[in-house]
Amino acid sequence: MNGTVVDLLAGNARHAEQFADRFDDVQDTQHPAAVTVCCSDSRVLQDRMWGNEQPGHLFTVGNIGNRVVQRGEDGEEVSDDVLYPIAHTGTETAVVVGHTGCGAVTGTYRALADDQTEPDGIEHCLSLLAPHLEAGVAALPDGLDAARAVDRLVEFNVDQQVESLVDSERVPESVDVVGAVYDFQDVYGGERGEIHVVNVDGERRVDALRDDHPEVEDRIDRIWEY
């Protein structure tokens, strides 16, 4: 057996020992408090970033570029994996989580700037991001190096994904939509692994967000006011 798989199974044994009784109330149903949409990057710990160790608490969706959209018969629509908990489990909070140094945002930026191509499957994912990032790329300040440009486009992408949820007829108005960035590269100046709220229900102005949400004002920040 592959050594990596052996290690994974050993880790699962520890997990099963610790979590056995935590499934008692969720064996037959789930009512997660939130659906989180995160990038599938290996450095983005979808449950652990929230300190969550309770099964049934979060419905986690992971994909390249923390996208909330897919292509349907009538064009772009909210992805079914994001919609499922909203439509079927009573979930009324959606959190879109981008992250610093995002490879999907980087790849899309390069594709828009340099016409760089990727293998078909990756190209499909980036093509879903590209229309949402074009305006952000056009608005970037002059003189930025690639890393700083990506930092700003990560925020812009989160804003665009939040907007897609807020504007969608498939998402009830009662659903709270939050956009955030997970920082493990010291971009925002806090602790590594901190989550910084950059958008709530389409509002992205830092001062307005802090006035509206004083209970978390120390976690509200942006690096790009465009």
PDB file of C-alpha atoms in Angstrom:
ATOM      1  CA  MET A   1       0.000   0.000   0.000  1.00  0.00           C
ATOM      2  CA  ASN A   2       1.213   3.486  -0.856  1.00  0.00           C
ATOM      3  CA  GLY A   3       2.833   5.046   2.209  1.00  0.00           C
ATOM      4  CA  THR A   4       0.789   8.232   1.898  1.00  0.00           C
ATOM      5  CA  VAL A   5      -2.446   6.237   2.017  1.00  0.00           C
ATOM      6  CA  VAL A   6      -1.192   4.302   5.056  1.00  0.00           C
ATOM      7  CA  ASP A   7      -0.528   7.602   6.819  1.00  0.00           C
ATOM      8  CA  LEU A   8      -3.947   8.927   5.833  1.00  0.00           C
ATOM      9  CA  LEU A   9      -5.687   5.845   7.208  1.00  0.00           C
ATOM     10  CA  ALA A  10      -3.733   6.127  10.440  1.00  0.00           C
ATOM     11  CA  GLY A  11      -4.915   9.701  10.741  1.00  0.00           C
ATOM     12  CA  ASN A  12      -8.479   8.579  10.067  1.00  0.00           C
ATOM     13  CA  ALA A  13      -8.214   6.028  12.870  1.00  0.00           C
ATOM     14  CA  ARG A  14      -7.358   8.829  15.279  1.00  0.00           C
ATOM     15  CA  HIS A  15     -10.238  10.879  13.894  1.00  0.00           C
ATOM     16  CA  ALA A  16     -12.737   8.030  14.306  1.00  0.00           C
ATOM     17  CA  GLU A  17     -11.642   7.478  17.896  1.00  0.00           C
ATOM     18  CA  GLN A  18     -12.067  11.148  18.774  1.00  0.00           C
ATOM     19  CA  PHE A  19     -15.279  11.815  16.847  1.00  0.00           C
ATOM     20  CA  ALA A  20     -17.313   8.622  17.324  1.00  0.00           C
ATOM     21  CA  ASP A  21     -19.960  10.156  19.598  1.00  0.00           C
ATOM     22  CA  ARG A  22     -20.122  13.475  17.730  1.00  0.00           C
ATOM     23  CA  PHE A  23     -22.307  11.968  14.993  1.00  0.00           C
ATOM     24  CA  ASP A  24     -25.165  10.987  17.337  1.00  0.00           C
ATOM     25  CA  ASP A  25     -27.363  13.959  16.412  1.00  0.00           C
ATOM     26  CA  VAL A  26     -26.535  14.118  12.699  1.00  0.00           C
ATOM     27  CA  GLN A  27     -26.600  10.514  11.533  1.00  0.00           C
ATOM     28  CA  ASP A  28     -29.939  10.920   9.751  1.00  0.00           C
ATOM     29  CA  THR A  29     -30.149  14.619   8.949  1.00  0.00           C
ATOM     30  CA  GLN A  30     -28.141  17.822   8.716  1.00  0.00           C
ATOM     31  CA  HIS A  31     -28.911  21.475   9.323  1.00  0.00           C
ATOM     32  CA  PRO A  32     -25.585  23.283   8.857  1.00  0.00           C
ATOM     33  CA  ALA A  33     -25.421  26.851  10.130  1.00  0.00           C
ATOM     34  CA  ALA A  34     -23.489  28.008   7.076  1.00  0.00           C
ATOM     35  CA  VAL A  35     -22.274  26.941   3.675  1.00  0.00           C
ATOM     36  CA  THR A  36     -18.668  27.933   3.095  1.00  0.00           C
ATOM     37  CA  VAL A  37     -17.206  28.170  -0.400  1.00  0.00           C
ATOM     38  CA  CYS A  38     -13.442  27.875  -0.283  1.00  0.00           C
ATOM     39  CA  CYS A  39     -10.630  27.285  -2.715  1.00  0.00           C
ATOM     40  CA  SER A  40      -9.506  23.663  -2.878  1.00  0.00           C
ATOM     41  CA  ASP A  41      -5.891  24.718  -2.250  1.00  0.00           C
ATOM     42  CA  SER A  42      -4.203  22.287   0.153  1.00  0.00           C
ATOM     43  CA  ARG A  43      -3.253  25.159   2.475  1.00  0.00           C
ATOM     44  CA  VAL A  44      -6.880  26.180   2.988  1.00  0.00           C
ATOM     45  CA  LEU A  45      -8.189  24.155   5.936  1.00  0.00           C
ATOM     46  CA  GLN A  46     -11.907  24.461   5.397  1.00  0.00           C
ATOM     47  CA  ASP A  47     -13.113  23.332   8.836  1.00  0.00           C
ATOM     48  CA  ARG A  48     -10.073  24.071  10.930  1.00  0.00           C
ATOM     49  CA  MET A  49      -9.928  27.727   9.821  1.00  0.00           C
ATOM     50  CA  TRP A  50     -13.129  28.238  11.822  1.00  0.00           C
ATOM     51  CA  GLY A  51     -12.042  26.045  14.721  1.00  0.00           C
ATOM     52  CA  ASN A  52     -14.850  23.668  13.755  1.00  0.00           C
ATOM     53  CA  GLU A  53     -14.764  20.081  14.990  1.00  0.00           C
ATOM     54  CA  GLN A  54     -18.501  19.445  15.044  1.00  0.00           C
ATOM     55  CA  PRO A  55     -20.018  17.307  12.251  1.00  0.00           C
ATOM     56  CA  GLY A  56     -23.106  18.919  10.769  1.00  0.00           C
ATOM     57  CA  HIS A  57     -22.106  22.482  11.611  1.00  0.00           C
ATOM     58  CA  LEU A  58     -20.678  23.576   8.236  1.00  0.00           C
ATOM     59  CA  PHE A  59     -21.492  22.548   4.677  1.00  0.00           C
ATOM     60  CA  THR A  60     -18.122  22.915   2.953  1.00  0.00           C
ATOM     61  CA  VAL A  61     -17.749  23.450  -0.785  1.00  0.00           C
ATOM     62  CA  GLY A  62     -14.278  23.448  -2.305  1.00  0.00           C
ATOM     63  CA  ASN A  63     -13.231  24.176  -5.866  1.00  0.00           C
ATOM     64  CA  ILE A  64     -10.584  25.965  -7.881  1.00  0.00           C
ATOM     65  CA  GLY A  65     -10.981  29.680  -7.191  1.00  0.00           C
ATOM     66  CA  ASN A  66     -13.806  29.516  -4.570  1.00  0.00           C
ATOM     67  CA  ARG A  67     -16.407  29.853  -7.325  1.00  0.00           C
ATOM     68  CA  VAL A  68     -20.139  29.990  -6.627  1.00  0.00           C
ATOM     69  CA  VAL A  69     -21.182  29.718 -10.291  1.00  0.00           C
ATOM     70  CA  GLN A  70     -21.554  27.062 -12.938  1.00  0.00           C
ATOM     71  CA  ARG A  71     -22.715  27.016 -16.547  1.00  0.00           C
ATOM     72  CA  GLY A  72     -26.346  25.974 -16.927  1.00  0.00           C
ATOM     73  CA  GLU A  73     -28.628  25.607 -19.924  1.00  0.00           C
ATOM     74  CA  ASP A  74     -29.528  29.307 -19.773  1.00  0.00           C
ATOM     75  CA  GLY A  75     -26.047  30.596 -19.014  1.00  0.00           C
ATOM     76  CA  GLU A  76     -24.255  31.196 -15.747  1.00  0.00           C
ATOM     77  CA  GLU A  77     -26.088  30.296 -12.525  1.00  0.00           C
ATOM     78  CA  VAL A  78     -25.363  29.606  -8.875  1.00  0.00           C
ATOM     79  CA  SER A  79     -23.635  26.267  -8.550  1.00  0.00           C
ATOM     80  CA  ASP A  80     -25.811  23.416  -7.320  1.00  0.00           C
ATOM     81  CA  ASP A  81     -23.323  22.359  -4.651  1.00  0.00           C
ATOM     82  CA  VAL A  82     -23.571  25.848  -3.131  1.00  0.00           C
ATOM     83  CA  LEU A  83     -27.335  25.971  -3.542  1.00  0.00           C
ATOM     84  CA  TYR A  84     -28.048  22.555  -2.032  1.00  0.00           C
ATOM     85  CA  PRO A  85     -27.775  23.473   1.680  1.00  0.00           C
ATOM     86  CA  ILE A  86     -29.658  26.715   1.081  1.00  0.00           C
ATOM     87  CA  ALA A  87     -32.485  24.928  -0.691  1.00  0.00           C
ATOM     88  CA  HIS A  88     -32.677  21.723   1.357  1.00  0.00           C
ATOM     89  CA  THR A  89     -31.192  22.093   4.849  1.00  0.00           C
ATOM     90  CA  GLY A  90     -32.406  25.509   5.989  1.00  0.00           C
ATOM     91  CA  THR A  91     -28.985  27.128   5.768  1.00  0.00           C
ATOM     92  CA  GLU A  92     -29.237  30.930   5.715  1.00  0.00           C
ATOM     93  CA  THR A  93     -25.581  31.984   5.783  1.00  0.00           C
ATOM     94  CA  ALA A  94     -23.152  31.700   2.882  1.00  0.00           C
ATOM     95  CA  VAL A  95     -19.474  32.586   3.277  1.00  0.00           C
ATOM     96  CA  VAL A  96     -17.167  32.915   0.276  1.00  0.00           C
ATOM     97  CA  VAL A  97     -13.543  32.508   1.342  1.00  0.00           C
ATOM     98  CA  GLY A  98     -10.708  33.485  -0.959  1.00  0.00           C
ATOM     99  CA  HIS A  99      -7.097  33.161   0.107  1.00  0.00           C
ATOM    100  CA  THR A 100      -3.823  34.963  -0.372  1.00  0.00           C
ATOM    101  CA  GLY A 101      -1.639  33.664  -3.176  1.00  0.00           C
ATOM    102  CA  CYS A 102      -4.535  31.923  -4.916  1.00  0.00           C
ATOM    103  CA  GLY A 103      -3.286  29.836  -7.845  1.00  0.00           C
ATOM    104  CA  ALA A 104      -6.619  30.013  -9.677  1.00  0.00           C
ATOM    105  CA  VAL A 105      -6.684  33.806  -9.521  1.00  0.00           C
ATOM    106  CA  THR A 106      -3.019  33.871 -10.551  1.00  0.00           C
ATOM    107  CA  GLY A 107      -3.703  31.585 -13.509  1.00  0.00           C
ATOM    108  CA  THR A 108      -6.710  33.614 -14.612  1.00  0.00           C
ATOM    109  CA  TYR A 109      -4.733  36.857 -14.329  1.00  0.00           C
ATOM    110  CA  ARG A 110      -1.969  35.405 -16.488  1.00  0.00           C
ATOM    111  CA  ALA A 111      -4.472  34.079 -19.016  1.00  0.00           C
ATOM    112  CA  LEU A 112      -6.137  37.481 -19.294  1.00  0.00           C
ATOM    113  CA  ALA A 113      -2.816  39.301 -19.523  1.00  0.00           C
ATOM    114  CA  ASP A 114      -0.745  36.885 -21.593  1.00  0.00           C
ATOM    115  CA  ASP A 115      -3.213  34.522 -23.265  1.00  0.00           C
ATOM    116  CA  GLN A 116      -1.607  31.643 -21.344  1.00  0.00           C
ATOM    117  CA  THR A 117      -3.346  28.285 -21.764  1.00  0.00           C
ATOM    118  CA  GLU A 118      -3.908  25.387 -19.361  1.00  0.00           C
ATOM    119  CA  PRO A 119      -5.074  21.772 -19.775  1.00  0.00           C
ATOM    120  CA  ASP A 120      -8.757  21.545 -20.716  1.00  0.00           C
ATOM    121  CA  GLY A 121     -10.171  20.811 -17.233  1.00  0.00           C
ATOM    122  CA  ILE A 122      -8.242  23.632 -15.616  1.00  0.00           C
ATOM    123  CA  GLU A 123      -9.037  25.903 -18.542  1.00  0.00           C
ATOM    124  CA  HIS A 124     -12.741  25.291 -17.933  1.00  0.00           C
ATOM    125  CA  CYS A 125     -12.466  26.384 -14.294  1.00  0.00           C
ATOM    126  CA  LEU A 126     -10.437  29.466 -15.162  1.00  0.00           C
ATOM    127  CA  SER A 127     -12.897  30.369 -17.907  1.00  0.00           C
ATOM    128  CA  LEU A 128     -15.593  30.575 -15.228  1.00  0.00           C
ATOM    129  CA  LEU A 129     -13.453  33.027 -13.272  1.00  0.00           C
ATOM    130  CA  ALA A 130     -12.211  35.114 -16.190  1.00  0.00           C
ATOM    131  CA  PRO A 131     -15.409  37.102 -16.917  1.00  0.00           C
ATOM    132  CA  HIS A 132     -15.585  38.080 -13.253  1.00  0.00           C
ATOM    133  CA  LEU A 133     -11.952  39.199 -13.087  1.00  0.00           C
ATOM    134  CA  GLU A 134     -11.652  41.162 -16.340  1.00  0.00           C
ATOM    135  CA  ALA A 135     -12.844  44.437 -14.816  1.00  0.00           C
ATOM    136  CA  GLY A 136     -10.565  43.929 -11.834  1.00  0.00           C
ATOM    137  CA  VAL A 137      -7.534  43.405 -14.043  1.00  0.00           C
ATOM    138  CA  ALA A 138      -8.395  46.540 -16.007  1.00  0.00           C
ATOM    139  CA  ALA A 139      -8.677  48.569 -12.784  1.00  0.00           C
ATOM    140  CA  LEU A 140      -5.355  47.505 -11.255  1.00  0.00           C
ATOM    141  CA  PRO A 141      -3.027  50.400 -10.405  1.00  0.00           C
ATOM    142  CA  ASP A 142       0.036  50.801 -12.616  1.00  0.00           C
ATOM    143  CA  GLY A 143       3.375  49.485 -11.424  1.00  0.00           C
ATOM    144  CA  LEU A 144       2.181  46.523  -9.358  1.00  0.00           C
ATOM    145  CA  ASP A 145       4.222  43.352  -9.423  1.00  0.00           C
ATOM    146  CA  ALA A 146       2.353  40.112 -10.089  1.00  0.00           C
ATOM    147  CA  ALA A 147       2.078  39.078  -6.427  1.00  0.00           C
ATOM    148  CA  ARG A 148       0.555  42.393  -5.344  1.00  0.00           C
ATOM    149  CA  ALA A 149      -1.810  42.318  -8.310  1.00  0.00           C
ATOM    150  CA  VAL A 150      -3.007  38.865  -7.314  1.00  0.00           C
ATOM    151  CA  ASP A 151      -3.562  40.028  -3.712  1.00  0.00           C
ATOM    152  CA  ARG A 152      -5.979  42.648  -5.023  1.00  0.00           C
ATOM    153  CA  LEU A 153      -7.641  40.318  -7.488  1.00  0.00           C
ATOM    154  CA  VAL A 154      -8.276  37.776  -4.717  1.00  0.00           C
ATOM    155  CA  GLU A 155     -10.424  40.421  -3.014  1.00  0.00           C
ATOM    156  CA  PHE A 156     -12.032  41.378  -6.311  1.00  0.00           C
ATOM    157  CA  ASN A 157     -12.899  37.757  -7.013  1.00  0.00           C
ATOM    158  CA  VAL A 158     -14.507  37.387  -3.581  1.00  0.00           C
ATOM    159  CA  ASP A 159     -16.566  40.508  -4.274  1.00  0.00           C
ATOM    160  CA  GLN A 160     -17.692  39.091  -7.603  1.00  0.00           C
ATOM    161  CA  GLN A 161     -18.703  35.747  -6.103  1.00  0.00           C
ATOM    162  CA  VAL A 162     -20.647  37.514  -3.334  1.00  0.00           C
ATOM    163  CA  GLU A 163     -22.396  39.612  -5.974  1.00  0.00           C
ATOM    164  CA  SER A 164     -23.355  36.467  -7.887  1.00  0.00           C
ATOM    165  CA  LEU A 165     -25.071  35.079  -4.786  1.00  0.00           C
ATOM    166  CA  VAL A 166     -26.738  38.357  -3.807  1.00  0.00           C
ATOM    167  CA  ASP A 167     -28.077  38.941  -7.318  1.00  0.00           C
ATOM    168  CA  SER A 168     -29.233  35.380  -7.969  1.00  0.00           C
ATOM    169  CA  GLU A 169     -32.940  34.611  -8.015  1.00  0.00           C
ATOM    170  CA  ARG A 170     -32.025  31.142  -6.793  1.00  0.00           C
ATOM    171  CA  VAL A 171     -30.776  32.511  -3.451  1.00  0.00           C
ATOM    172  CA  PRO A 172     -33.468  33.878  -1.101  1.00  0.00           C
ATOM    173  CA  GLU A 173     -33.018  37.439   0.148  1.00  0.00           C
ATOM    174  CA  SER A 174     -33.042  36.086   3.710  1.00  0.00           C
ATOM    175  CA  VAL A 175     -29.627  34.468   3.155  1.00  0.00           C
ATOM    176  CA  ASP A 176     -26.723  36.457   4.602  1.00  0.00           C
ATOM    177  CA  VAL A 177     -23.747  36.473   2.227  1.00  0.00           C
ATOM    178  CA  VAL A 178     -20.259  37.226   3.537  1.00  0.00           C
ATOM    179  CA  GLY A 179     -16.991  37.498   1.626  1.00  0.00           C
ATOM    180  CA  ALA A 180     -13.639  36.962   3.308  1.00  0.00           C
ATOM    181  CA  VAL A 181      -9.966  36.286   2.669  1.00  0.00           C
ATOM    182  CA  TYR A 182      -7.893  33.659   4.501  1.00  0.00           C
ATOM    183  CA  ASP A 183      -4.377  35.047   4.944  1.00  0.00           C
ATOM    184  CA  PHE A 184      -1.345  32.824   5.478  1.00  0.00           C
ATOM    185  CA  GLN A 185       1.116  35.072   3.637  1.00  0.00           C
ATOM    186  CA  ASP A 186       1.212  38.134   5.925  1.00  0.00           C
ATOM    187  CA  VAL A 187      -0.693  40.300   3.433  1.00  0.00           C
ATOM    188  CA  TYR A 188      -3.140  41.809   5.942  1.00  0.00           C
ATOM    189  CA  GLY A 189      -0.767  42.191   8.855  1.00  0.00           C
ATOM    190  CA  GLY A 190      -2.585  39.959  11.351  1.00  0.00           C
ATOM    191  CA  GLU A 191      -1.822  36.437  12.472  1.00  0.00           C
ATOM    192  CA  ARG A 192      -1.199  33.816   9.805  1.00  0.00           C
ATOM    193  CA  GLY A 193      -4.413  31.886   9.261  1.00  0.00           C
ATOM    194  CA  GLU A 194      -6.681  34.798  10.159  1.00  0.00           C
ATOM    195  CA  ILE A 195      -9.832  35.433   8.172  1.00  0.00           C
ATOM    196  CA  HIS A 196     -10.480  39.018   7.109  1.00  0.00           C
ATOM    197  CA  VAL A 197     -14.028  40.043   6.200  1.00  0.00           C
ATOM    198  CA  VAL A 198     -14.060  42.142   3.020  1.00  0.00           C
ATOM    199  CA  ASN A 199     -17.716  42.086   1.948  1.00  0.00           C
ATOM    200  CA  VAL A 200     -21.143  41.611   3.532  1.00  0.00           C
ATOM    201  CA  ASP A 201     -24.195  41.347   1.290  1.00  0.00           C
ATOM    202  CA  GLY A 202     -22.443  43.391  -1.391  1.00  0.00           C
ATOM    203  CA  GLU A 203     -21.140  46.145   0.888  1.00  0.00           C
ATOM    204  CA  ARG A 204     -17.351  46.341   0.614  1.00  0.00           C
ATOM    205  CA  ARG A 205     -16.519  49.756   2.101  1.00  0.00           C
ATOM    206  CA  VAL A 206     -14.468  49.148   5.227  1.00  0.00           C
ATOM    207  CA  ASP A 207     -15.852  52.087   7.217  1.00  0.00           C
ATOM    208  CA  ALA A 208     -19.450  51.141   6.440  1.00  0.00           C
ATOM    209  CA  LEU A 209     -18.832  47.494   7.323  1.00  0.00           C
ATOM    210  CA  ARG A 210     -17.209  48.405  10.629  1.00  0.00           C
ATOM    211  CA  ASP A 211     -20.098  50.717  11.494  1.00  0.00           C
ATOM    212  CA  ASP A 212     -22.637  48.032  10.640  1.00  0.00           C
ATOM    213  CA  HIS A 213     -20.799  45.162  12.342  1.00  0.00           C
ATOM    214  CA  PRO A 214     -18.911  46.573  15.346  1.00  0.00           C
ATOM    215  CA  GLU A 215     -18.816  43.167  17.037  1.00  0.00           C
ATOM    216  CA  VAL A 216     -16.228  42.029  14.447  1.00  0.00           C
ATOM    217  CA  GLU A 217     -14.746  45.346  13.366  1.00  0.00           C
ATOM    218  CA  ASP A 218     -11.215  44.143  14.121  1.00  0.00           C
ATOM    219  CA  ARG A 219     -11.630  41.399  11.503  1.00  0.00           C
ATOM    220  CA  ILE A 220     -12.904  43.709   8.766  1.00  0.00           C
ATOM    221  CA  ASP A 221     -10.207  44.892   6.392  1.00  0.00           C
ATOM    222  CA  ARG A 222      -9.332  45.370   2.747  1.00  0.00           C
ATOM    223  CA  ILE A 223      -6.120  46.010   0.895  1.00  0.00           C
ATOM    224  CA  TRP A 224      -7.846  47.470  -2.183  1.00  0.00           C
ATOM    225  CA  GLU A 225     -10.530  50.145  -2.167  1.00  0.00           C
ATOM    226  CA  TYR A 226     -11.433  50.411  -5.851  1.00  0.00           C
TER     227      TYR A 226
END
